[in-house]
């Protein structure tokens, strides 16, 4: 085979591959939610060993209003709409940045949704959990940053009633229904708690250690 023919054949194959890839994108297959990738399991185990262990604090004084959200990210887009766009497939937004169409696959339960109203943005480490783990002493500005943090694996689009079932529970009390997601979830949880210097209670640490040791 001549080098010229090989180059032309290679270019043709690359074009076919590109068209196939484009067809896949246009097919509208749902995307998995994609928060920033957390630290790997080995690093998460190290972080877990470094976290302060203490009994969970009081919820006295807690309210969601002390963690202002959803903040404006750009133009008319707030944090919720930004995560919906990031975690969905073929998401279309109106002039107010509200998602009017798209597809979302919730990694917590593997359910697929085509209406944004069926999707919640979960705080991986719930606001109340953060309050009881050290955030009660933070400034409102720091709590606002935590509640709207797009840089850490703290926000993720999931099925609304699954998020509501989770509530403010920690991993000793609740884990995603999809068992294969437990490792990723534990890595996210520990990564966020380490980043913000939040504590863990003994049962929470034990459950996280068990999950991470199986990763």
mmCIF file of N, CA and C in Angstrom, residues 15-131:
data_model
loop_
_atom_site.group_PDB
_atom_site.id
_atom_site.type_symbol
_atom_site.label_atom_id
_atom_site.label_comp_id
_atom_site.label_asym_id
_atom_site.label_seq_id
_atom_site.Cartn_x
_atom_site.Cartn_y
_atom_site.Cartn_z
ATOM 1 N N UNK A 15 -12.776 10.402 9.099
ATOM 2 C CA UNK A 15 -14.011 11.138 8.799
ATOM 3 C C UNK A 15 -15.233 10.310 9.159
ATOM 4 N N UNK A 16 -15.184 9.004 8.838
ATOM 5 C CA UNK A 16 -16.294 8.120 9.191
ATOM 6 C C UNK A 16 -16.481 8.068 10.705
ATOM 7 N N UNK A 17 -15.355 7.969 11.428
ATOM 8 C CA UNK A 17 -15.422 7.920 12.892
ATOM 9 C C UNK A 17 -16.014 9.206 13.447
ATOM 10 N N UNK A 18 -15.612 10.338 12.848
ATOM 11 C CA UNK A 18 -16.132 11.625 13.309
ATOM 12 C C UNK A 18 -17.630 11.719 13.071
ATOM 13 N N UNK A 19 -18.089 11.224 11.895
ATOM 14 C CA UNK A 19 -19.513 11.247 11.600
ATOM 15 C C UNK A 19 -20.285 10.342 12.557
ATOM 16 N N UNK A 20 -19.712 9.204 12.881
ATOM 17 C CA UNK A 20 -20.362 8.288 13.815
ATOM 18 C C UNK A 20 -20.480 8.913 15.189
ATOM 19 N N UNK A 21 -19.397 9.594 15.573
ATOM 20 C CA UNK A 21 -19.412 10.269 16.866
ATOM 21 C C UNK A 21 -20.464 11.358 16.896
ATOM 22 N N UNK A 22 -20.545 12.138 15.808
ATOM 23 C CA UNK A 22 -21.540 13.204 15.727
ATOM 24 C C UNK A 22 -22.944 12.626 15.777
ATOM 25 N N UNK A 23 -23.142 11.486 15.101
ATOM 26 C CA UNK A 23 -24.463 10.859 15.106
ATOM 27 C C UNK A 23 -24.854 10.437 16.509
ATOM 28 N N UNK A 24 -23.870 9.937 17.256
ATOM 29 C CA UNK A 24 -24.130 9.547 18.637
ATOM 30 C C UNK A 24 -24.553 10.743 19.460
ATOM 31 N N UNK A 25 -23.863 11.879 19.277
ATOM 32 C CA UNK A 25 -24.202 13.081 20.026
ATOM 33 C C UNK A 25 -25.595 13.560 19.664
ATOM 34 N N UNK A 26 -25.940 13.482 18.377
ATOM 35 C CA UNK A 26 -27.230 13.968 17.927
ATOM 36 C C UNK A 26 -28.369 13.035 18.319
ATOM 37 N N UNK A 27 -28.043 11.803 18.706
ATOM 38 C CA UNK A 27 -29.090 10.846 19.043
ATOM 39 C C UNK A 27 -29.778 11.191 20.348
ATOM 40 N N UNK A 28 -29.145 12.064 21.157
ATOM 41 C CA UNK A 28 -29.788 12.507 22.383
ATOM 42 C C UNK A 28 -29.684 11.511 23.516
ATOM 43 N N UNK A 29 -28.749 10.577 23.457
ATOM 44 C CA UNK A 29 -28.592 9.632 24.551
ATOM 45 C C UNK A 29 -28.253 10.390 25.820
ATOM 46 N N UNK A 30 -28.873 10.013 26.959
ATOM 47 C CA UNK A 30 -28.693 10.779 28.188
ATOM 48 C C UNK A 30 -27.271 10.709 28.701
ATOM 49 N N UNK A 31 -26.843 11.800 29.308
ATOM 50 C CA UNK A 31 -25.501 11.846 29.887
ATOM 51 C C UNK A 31 -25.593 11.600 31.384
ATOM 52 N N UNK A 32 -24.586 10.964 31.923
ATOM 53 C CA UNK A 32 -24.509 10.846 33.371
ATOM 54 C C UNK A 32 -24.168 12.208 33.952
ATOM 55 N N UNK A 33 -24.725 12.482 35.123
ATOM 56 C CA UNK A 33 -24.384 13.726 35.805
ATOM 57 C C UNK A 33 -22.879 13.791 35.989
ATOM 58 N N UNK A 34 -22.331 14.987 35.852
ATOM 59 C CA UNK A 34 -20.881 15.098 35.824
ATOM 60 C C UNK A 34 -20.364 16.229 36.701
ATOM 61 N N UNK A 35 -20.378 16.035 38.010
ATOM 62 C CA UNK A 35 -19.710 17.014 38.868
ATOM 63 C C UNK A 35 -18.211 16.890 38.698
ATOM 64 N N UNK A 36 -17.435 17.839 39.214
ATOM 65 C CA UNK A 36 -15.980 17.682 39.141
ATOM 66 C C UNK A 36 -15.563 16.327 39.719
ATOM 67 N N UNK A 37 -14.613 15.672 39.069
ATOM 68 C CA UNK A 37 -14.177 14.349 39.521
ATOM 69 C C UNK A 37 -13.530 14.445 40.896
ATOM 70 N N UNK A 38 -14.000 13.655 41.859
ATOM 71 C CA UNK A 38 -13.393 13.700 43.192
ATOM 72 C C UNK A 38 -12.036 13.005 43.217
ATOM 73 N N UNK A 39 -11.357 13.110 44.340
ATOM 74 C CA UNK A 39 -10.091 12.408 44.515
ATOM 75 C C UNK A 39 -10.317 10.908 44.391
ATOM 76 N N UNK A 40 -9.263 10.183 44.067
ATOM 77 C CA UNK A 40 -9.398 8.726 43.932
ATOM 78 C C UNK A 40 -9.591 8.079 45.311
ATOM 79 N N UNK A 41 -9.890 6.786 45.301
ATOM 80 C CA UNK A 41 -10.227 6.093 46.544
ATOM 81 C C UNK A 41 -9.064 6.100 47.541
ATOM 82 N N UNK A 42 -7.843 5.925 47.045
ATOM 83 C CA UNK A 42 -6.687 5.907 47.958
ATOM 84 C C UNK A 42 -6.527 7.256 48.646
ATOM 85 N N UNK A 43 -6.669 8.338 47.885
ATOM 86 C CA UNK A 43 -6.563 9.674 48.462
ATOM 87 C C UNK A 43 -7.717 9.929 49.416
ATOM 88 N N UNK A 44 -8.921 9.467 49.050
ATOM 89 C CA UNK A 44 -10.085 9.631 49.919
ATOM 90 C C UNK A 44 -9.870 8.903 51.244
ATOM 91 N N UNK A 45 -9.265 7.724 51.192
ATOM 92 C CA UNK A 45 -8.978 7.009 52.444
ATOM 93 C C UNK A 45 -8.003 7.804 53.307
ATOM 94 N N UNK A 46 -7.015 8.407 52.663
ATOM 95 C CA UNK A 46 -6.062 9.248 53.401
ATOM 96 C C UNK A 46 -6.772 10.449 54.019
ATOM 97 N N UNK A 47 -7.594 11.118 53.218
ATOM 98 C CA UNK A 47 -8.350 12.275 53.722
ATOM 99 C C UNK A 47 -9.239 11.875 54.896
ATOM 100 N N UNK A 48 -9.913 10.738 54.760
ATOM 101 C CA UNK A 48 -10.818 10.286 55.815
ATOM 102 C C UNK A 48 -10.067 10.100 57.134
ATOM 103 N N UNK A 49 -8.855 9.582 57.035
ATOM 104 C CA UNK A 49 -8.049 9.402 58.238
ATOM 105 C C UNK A 49 -7.605 10.704 58.863
ATOM 106 N N UNK A 50 -7.641 11.789 58.084
ATOM 107 C CA UNK A 50 -7.211 13.095 58.585
ATOM 108 C C UNK A 50 -8.357 13.938 59.138
ATOM 109 N N UNK A 51 -9.600 13.563 58.825
ATOM 110 C CA UNK A 51 -10.744 14.353 59.270
ATOM 111 C C UNK A 51 -10.940 14.235 60.778
ATOM 112 N N UNK A 52 -11.363 15.323 61.376
ATOM 113 C CA UNK A 52 -11.676 15.319 62.804
ATOM 114 C C UNK A 52 -12.909 14.455 63.048
ATOM 115 N N UNK A 53 -12.815 13.562 64.016
ATOM 116 C CA UNK A 53 -13.935 12.691 64.374
ATOM 117 C C UNK A 53 -14.548 13.195 65.673
ATOM 118 N N UNK A 54 -15.828 13.517 65.616
ATOM 119 C CA UNK A 54 -16.528 13.943 66.829
ATOM 120 C C UNK A 54 -18.020 13.714 66.645
ATOM 121 N N UNK A 55 -18.714 13.678 67.751
ATOM 122 C CA UNK A 55 -20.166 13.500 67.689
ATOM 123 C C UNK A 55 -20.781 14.639 66.884
ATOM 124 N N UNK A 56 -21.829 14.311 66.158
ATOM 125 C CA UNK A 56 -22.485 15.325 65.342
ATOM 126 C C UNK A 56 -23.007 16.455 66.219
ATOM 127 N N UNK A 57 -22.807 17.671 65.743
ATOM 128 C CA UNK A 57 -23.223 18.835 66.502
ATOM 129 C C UNK A 57 -24.723 19.051 66.488
ATOM 130 N N UNK A 58 -25.144 20.109 67.137
ATOM 131 C CA UNK A 58 -26.560 20.446 67.238
ATOM 132 C C UNK A 58 -27.046 21.143 65.972
ATOM 133 N N UNK A 59 -28.335 20.968 65.678
ATOM 134 C CA UNK A 59 -28.939 21.691 64.561
ATOM 135 C C UNK A 59 -29.555 23.015 65.018
ATOM 136 N N UNK A 60 -29.361 23.360 66.287
ATOM 137 C CA UNK A 60 -29.897 24.620 66.801
ATOM 138 C C UNK A 60 -29.408 25.793 65.956
ATOM 139 N N UNK A 61 -30.328 26.634 65.564
ATOM 140 C CA UNK A 61 -29.977 27.815 64.784
ATOM 141 C C UNK A 61 -29.893 27.580 63.292
ATOM 142 N N UNK A 62 -30.000 26.322 62.865
ATOM 143 C CA UNK A 62 -29.870 26.030 61.432
ATOM 144 C C UNK A 62 -31.103 26.466 60.651
ATOM 145 N N UNK A 63 -30.870 27.006 59.470
ATOM 146 C CA UNK A 63 -31.917 27.194 58.460
ATOM 147 C C UNK A 63 -31.236 27.249 57.110
ATOM 148 N N UNK A 64 -31.965 26.859 56.078
ATOM 149 C CA UNK A 64 -31.400 26.880 54.729
ATOM 150 C C UNK A 64 -31.066 28.301 54.301
ATOM 151 N N UNK A 65 -31.769 29.269 54.873
ATOM 152 C CA UNK A 65 -31.510 30.672 54.540
ATOM 153 C C UNK A 65 -30.107 31.108 54.957
ATOM 154 N N UNK A 66 -29.497 30.369 55.857
ATOM 155 C CA UNK A 66 -28.135 30.707 56.278
ATOM 156 C C UNK A 66 -27.084 30.189 55.292
ATOM 157 N N UNK A 67 -27.556 29.490 54.255
ATOM 158 C CA UNK A 67 -26.711 29.022 53.148
ATOM 159 C C UNK A 67 -27.338 29.565 51.861
ATOM 160 N N UNK A 68 -27.242 30.853 51.585
ATOM 161 C CA UNK A 68 -27.960 31.444 50.440
ATOM 162 C C UNK A 68 -27.636 30.737 49.120
ATOM 163 N N UNK A 69 -28.675 30.333 48.398
ATOM 164 C CA UNK A 69 -28.534 29.686 47.097
ATOM 165 C C UNK A 69 -29.861 29.859 46.385
ATOM 166 N N UNK A 70 -29.941 29.887 45.104
ATOM 167 C CA UNK A 70 -28.876 29.638 44.154
ATOM 168 C C UNK A 70 -28.318 30.979 43.670
ATOM 169 N N UNK A 71 -27.025 31.112 43.699
ATOM 170 C CA UNK A 71 -26.376 32.364 43.339
ATOM 171 C C UNK A 71 -26.293 32.532 41.823
ATOM 172 N N UNK A 72 -26.227 33.787 41.383
ATOM 173 C CA UNK A 72 -26.029 34.072 39.967
ATOM 174 C C UNK A 72 -24.616 33.660 39.552
ATOM 175 N N UNK A 73 -24.524 32.928 38.468
ATOM 176 C CA UNK A 73 -23.226 32.498 37.947
ATOM 177 C C UNK A 73 -22.788 33.421 36.812
ATOM 178 N N UNK A 74 -23.695 33.632 35.869
ATOM 179 C CA UNK A 74 -23.394 34.495 34.726
ATOM 180 C C UNK A 74 -24.695 34.941 34.085
ATOM 181 N N UNK A 75 -24.841 36.239 33.852
ATOM 182 C CA UNK A 75 -26.055 36.740 33.216
ATOM 183 C C UNK A 75 -27.289 36.363 34.013
ATOM 184 N N UNK A 76 -28.224 35.682 33.341
ATOM 185 C CA UNK A 76 -29.458 35.247 33.996
ATOM 186 C C UNK A 76 -29.329 33.859 34.614
ATOM 187 N N UNK A 77 -28.172 33.237 34.480
ATOM 188 C CA UNK A 77 -27.989 31.844 34.913
ATOM 189 C C UNK A 77 -27.548 31.755 36.366
ATOM 190 N N UNK A 78 -28.310 31.005 37.157
ATOM 191 C CA UNK A 78 -27.904 30.768 38.540
ATOM 192 C C UNK A 78 -27.264 29.382 38.662
ATOM 193 N N UNK A 79 -26.912 29.024 39.875
ATOM 194 C CA UNK A 79 -26.189 27.762 40.077
ATOM 195 C C UNK A 79 -27.015 26.560 39.655
ATOM 196 N N UNK A 80 -28.305 26.561 39.998
ATOM 197 C CA UNK A 80 -29.153 25.418 39.625
ATOM 198 C C UNK A 80 -29.178 25.224 38.112
ATOM 199 N N UNK A 81 -29.427 26.305 37.374
ATOM 200 C CA UNK A 81 -29.516 26.182 35.931
ATOM 201 C C UNK A 81 -28.170 25.790 35.320
ATOM 202 N N UNK A 82 -27.096 26.247 35.931
ATOM 203 C CA UNK A 82 -25.763 25.887 35.449
ATOM 204 C C UNK A 82 -25.513 24.395 35.598
ATOM 205 N N UNK A 83 -25.922 23.824 36.728
ATOM 206 C CA UNK A 83 -25.735 22.385 36.950
ATOM 207 C C UNK A 83 -26.663 21.575 36.042
ATOM 208 N N UNK A 84 -27.887 22.053 35.847
ATOM 209 C CA UNK A 84 -28.797 21.352 34.931
ATOM 210 C C UNK A 84 -28.193 21.279 33.530
ATOM 211 N N UNK A 85 -27.606 22.376 33.081
ATOM 212 C CA UNK A 85 -26.965 22.401 31.761
ATOM 213 C C UNK A 85 -25.759 21.470 31.736
ATOM 214 N N UNK A 86 -24.944 21.521 32.769
ATOM 215 C CA UNK A 86 -23.722 20.712 32.836
ATOM 216 C C UNK A 86 -24.026 19.221 32.879
ATOM 217 N N UNK A 87 -25.022 18.835 33.654
ATOM 218 C CA UNK A 87 -25.269 17.418 33.921
ATOM 219 C C UNK A 87 -26.256 16.772 32.962
ATOM 220 N N UNK A 88 -26.863 17.561 32.073
ATOM 221 C CA UNK A 88 -27.836 17.009 31.148
ATOM 222 C C UNK A 88 -27.279 16.784 29.760
ATOM 223 N N UNK A 89 -28.119 16.270 28.902
ATOM 224 C CA UNK A 89 -27.772 16.047 27.504
ATOM 225 C C UNK A 89 -28.740 16.840 26.634
ATOM 226 N N UNK A 90 -28.200 17.567 25.644
ATOM 227 C CA UNK A 90 -29.023 18.348 24.720
ATOM 228 C C UNK A 90 -29.949 19.321 25.449
ATOM 229 N N UNK A 91 -29.439 19.958 26.481
ATOM 230 C CA UNK A 91 -30.250 20.886 27.270
ATOM 231 C C UNK A 91 -30.427 22.203 26.523
ATOM 232 N N UNK A 92 -31.676 22.618 26.386
ATOM 233 C CA UNK A 92 -32.004 23.908 25.775
ATOM 234 C C UNK A 92 -32.538 24.832 26.861
ATOM 235 N N UNK A 93 -32.074 26.070 26.859
ATOM 236 C CA UNK A 93 -32.495 27.035 27.867
ATOM 237 C C UNK A 93 -33.185 28.218 27.209
ATOM 238 N N UNK A 94 -34.145 28.821 27.938
ATOM 239 C CA UNK A 94 -34.821 29.997 27.401
ATOM 240 C C UNK A 94 -34.042 31.260 27.750
ATOM 241 N N UNK A 95 -34.605 32.420 27.458
ATOM 242 C CA UNK A 95 -33.898 33.672 27.688
ATOM 243 C C UNK A 95 -33.620 33.968 29.146
ATOM 244 N N UNK A 96 -34.333 33.273 30.040
ATOM 245 C CA UNK A 96 -34.097 33.434 31.475
ATOM 246 C C UNK A 96 -33.143 32.383 32.016
ATOM 247 N N UNK A 97 -32.572 31.588 31.113
ATOM 248 C CA UNK A 97 -31.621 30.512 31.430
ATOM 249 C C UNK A 97 -32.303 29.290 32.037
ATOM 250 N N UNK A 98 -33.635 29.247 32.027
ATOM 251 C CA UNK A 98 -34.340 28.076 32.541
ATOM 252 C C UNK A 98 -34.289 26.947 31.515
ATOM 253 N N UNK A 99 -34.033 25.729 31.977
ATOM 254 C CA UNK A 99 -33.978 24.569 31.084
ATOM 255 C C UNK A 99 -35.393 24.216 30.627
ATOM 256 N N UNK A 100 -35.633 24.290 29.326
ATOM 257 C CA UNK A 100 -36.962 24.013 28.784
ATOM 258 C C UNK A 100 -37.035 22.633 28.121
ATOM 259 N N UNK A 101 -35.895 22.050 27.839
ATOM 260 C CA UNK A 101 -35.863 20.687 27.310
ATOM 261 C C UNK A 101 -34.482 20.101 27.558
ATOM 262 N N UNK A 102 -34.424 18.782 27.450
ATOM 263 C CA UNK A 102 -33.163 18.095 27.680
ATOM 264 C C UNK A 102 -33.419 16.725 28.265
ATOM 265 N N UNK A 103 -32.359 16.017 28.559
ATOM 266 C CA UNK A 103 -32.451 14.694 29.162
ATOM 267 C C UNK A 103 -31.445 14.607 30.298
ATOM 268 N N UNK A 104 -31.895 14.074 31.426
ATOM 269 C CA UNK A 104 -31.022 13.936 32.589
ATOM 270 C C UNK A 104 -31.082 12.502 33.087
ATOM 271 N N UNK A 105 -29.925 11.906 33.309
ATOM 272 C CA UNK A 105 -29.867 10.574 33.907
ATOM 273 C C UNK A 105 -29.282 10.706 35.306
ATOM 274 N N UNK A 106 -30.072 10.348 36.293
ATOM 275 C CA UNK A 106 -29.660 10.462 37.686
ATOM 276 C C UNK A 106 -28.775 9.287 38.070
ATOM 277 N N UNK A 107 -27.527 9.516 38.462
ATOM 278 C CA UNK A 107 -26.644 8.397 38.800
ATOM 279 C C UNK A 107 -27.017 7.725 40.123
ATOM 280 N N UNK A 108 -27.809 8.397 40.943
ATOM 281 C CA UNK A 108 -28.203 7.798 42.221
ATOM 282 C C UNK A 108 -29.125 6.594 42.023
ATOM 283 N N UNK A 109 -29.998 6.670 40.987
ATOM 284 C CA UNK A 109 -30.986 5.606 40.779
ATOM 285 C C UNK A 109 -31.091 5.152 39.328
ATOM 286 N N UNK A 110 -30.251 5.735 38.453
ATOM 287 C CA UNK A 110 -30.235 5.396 37.023
ATOM 288 C C UNK A 110 -31.556 5.707 36.311
ATOM 289 N N UNK A 111 -32.363 6.592 36.880
ATOM 290 C CA UNK A 111 -33.595 7.006 36.216
ATOM 291 C C UNK A 111 -33.286 8.125 35.224
ATOM 292 N N UNK A 112 -34.021 8.156 34.122
ATOM 293 C CA UNK A 112 -33.833 9.179 33.093
ATOM 294 C C UNK A 112 -35.068 10.069 33.034
ATOM 295 N N UNK A 113 -34.826 11.381 32.946
ATOM 296 C CA UNK A 113 -35.919 12.357 32.967
ATOM 297 C C UNK A 113 -35.784 13.326 31.799
ATOM 298 N N UNK A 114 -36.922 13.796 31.309
ATOM 299 C CA UNK A 114 -36.908 14.757 30.211
ATOM 300 C C UNK A 114 -37.507 16.095 30.620
ATOM 301 N N UNK A 115 -37.841 16.250 31.902
ATOM 302 C CA UNK A 115 -38.357 17.525 32.424
ATOM 303 C C UNK A 115 -37.485 17.967 33.587
ATOM 304 N N UNK A 116 -37.019 19.199 33.529
ATOM 305 C CA UNK A 116 -36.157 19.709 34.596
ATOM 306 C C UNK A 116 -36.867 19.711 35.944
ATOM 307 N N UNK A 117 -38.191 19.783 35.924
ATOM 308 C CA UNK A 117 -38.949 19.793 37.180
ATOM 309 C C UNK A 117 -38.863 18.472 37.935
ATOM 310 N N UNK A 118 -38.427 17.410 37.250
ATOM 311 C CA UNK A 118 -38.254 16.106 37.900
ATOM 312 C C UNK A 118 -36.852 15.930 38.479
ATOM 313 N N UNK A 119 -36.034 16.960 38.347
ATOM 314 C CA UNK A 119 -34.632 16.871 38.750
ATOM 315 C C UNK A 119 -34.334 17.888 39.856
ATOM 316 N N UNK A 120 -33.683 17.420 40.903
ATOM 317 C CA UNK A 120 -33.183 18.299 41.957
ATOM 318 C C UNK A 120 -31.674 18.428 41.819
ATOM 319 N N UNK A 121 -31.139 19.524 42.348
ATOM 320 C CA UNK A 121 -29.690 19.645 42.480
ATOM 321 C C UNK A 121 -29.346 19.284 43.916
ATOM 322 N N UNK A 122 -28.713 18.139 44.077
ATOM 323 C CA UNK A 122 -28.359 17.667 45.413
ATOM 324 C C UNK A 122 -27.080 18.312 45.902
ATOM 325 N N UNK A 123 -27.094 18.757 47.149
ATOM 326 C CA UNK A 123 -25.848 19.084 47.839
ATOM 327 C C UNK A 123 -25.329 17.751 48.383
ATOM 328 N N UNK A 124 -24.234 17.270 47.828
ATOM 329 C CA UNK A 124 -23.718 15.955 48.227
ATOM 330 C C UNK A 124 -23.568 15.893 49.744
ATOM 331 N N UNK A 125 -22.860 16.849 50.325
ATOM 332 C CA UNK A 125 -22.871 17.016 51.783
ATOM 333 C C UNK A 125 -23.996 18.002 52.075
ATOM 334 N N UNK A 126 -25.104 17.534 52.644
ATOM 335 C CA UNK A 126 -26.264 18.407 52.834
ATOM 336 C C UNK A 126 -25.946 19.623 53.697
ATOM 337 N N UNK A 127 -26.723 20.671 53.495
ATOM 338 C CA UNK A 127 -26.478 21.917 54.221
ATOM 339 C C UNK A 127 -26.609 21.713 55.728
ATOM 340 N N UNK A 128 -27.631 20.985 56.151
ATOM 341 C CA UNK A 128 -27.811 20.727 57.583
ATOM 342 C C UNK A 128 -26.661 19.896 58.146
ATOM 343 N N UNK A 129 -26.207 18.907 57.367
ATOM 344 C CA UNK A 129 -25.064 18.080 57.781
ATOM 345 C C UNK A 129 -23.824 18.947 57.943
ATOM 346 N N UNK A 130 -23.625 19.862 57.002
ATOM 347 C CA UNK A 130 -22.471 20.764 57.094
ATOM 348 C C UNK A 130 -22.567 21.625 58.346
ATOM 349 N N UNK A 131 -23.770 22.138 58.624
ATOM 350 C CA UNK A 131 -23.985 22.966 59.821
ATOM 351 C C UNK A 131 -23.561 22.218 61.080
#
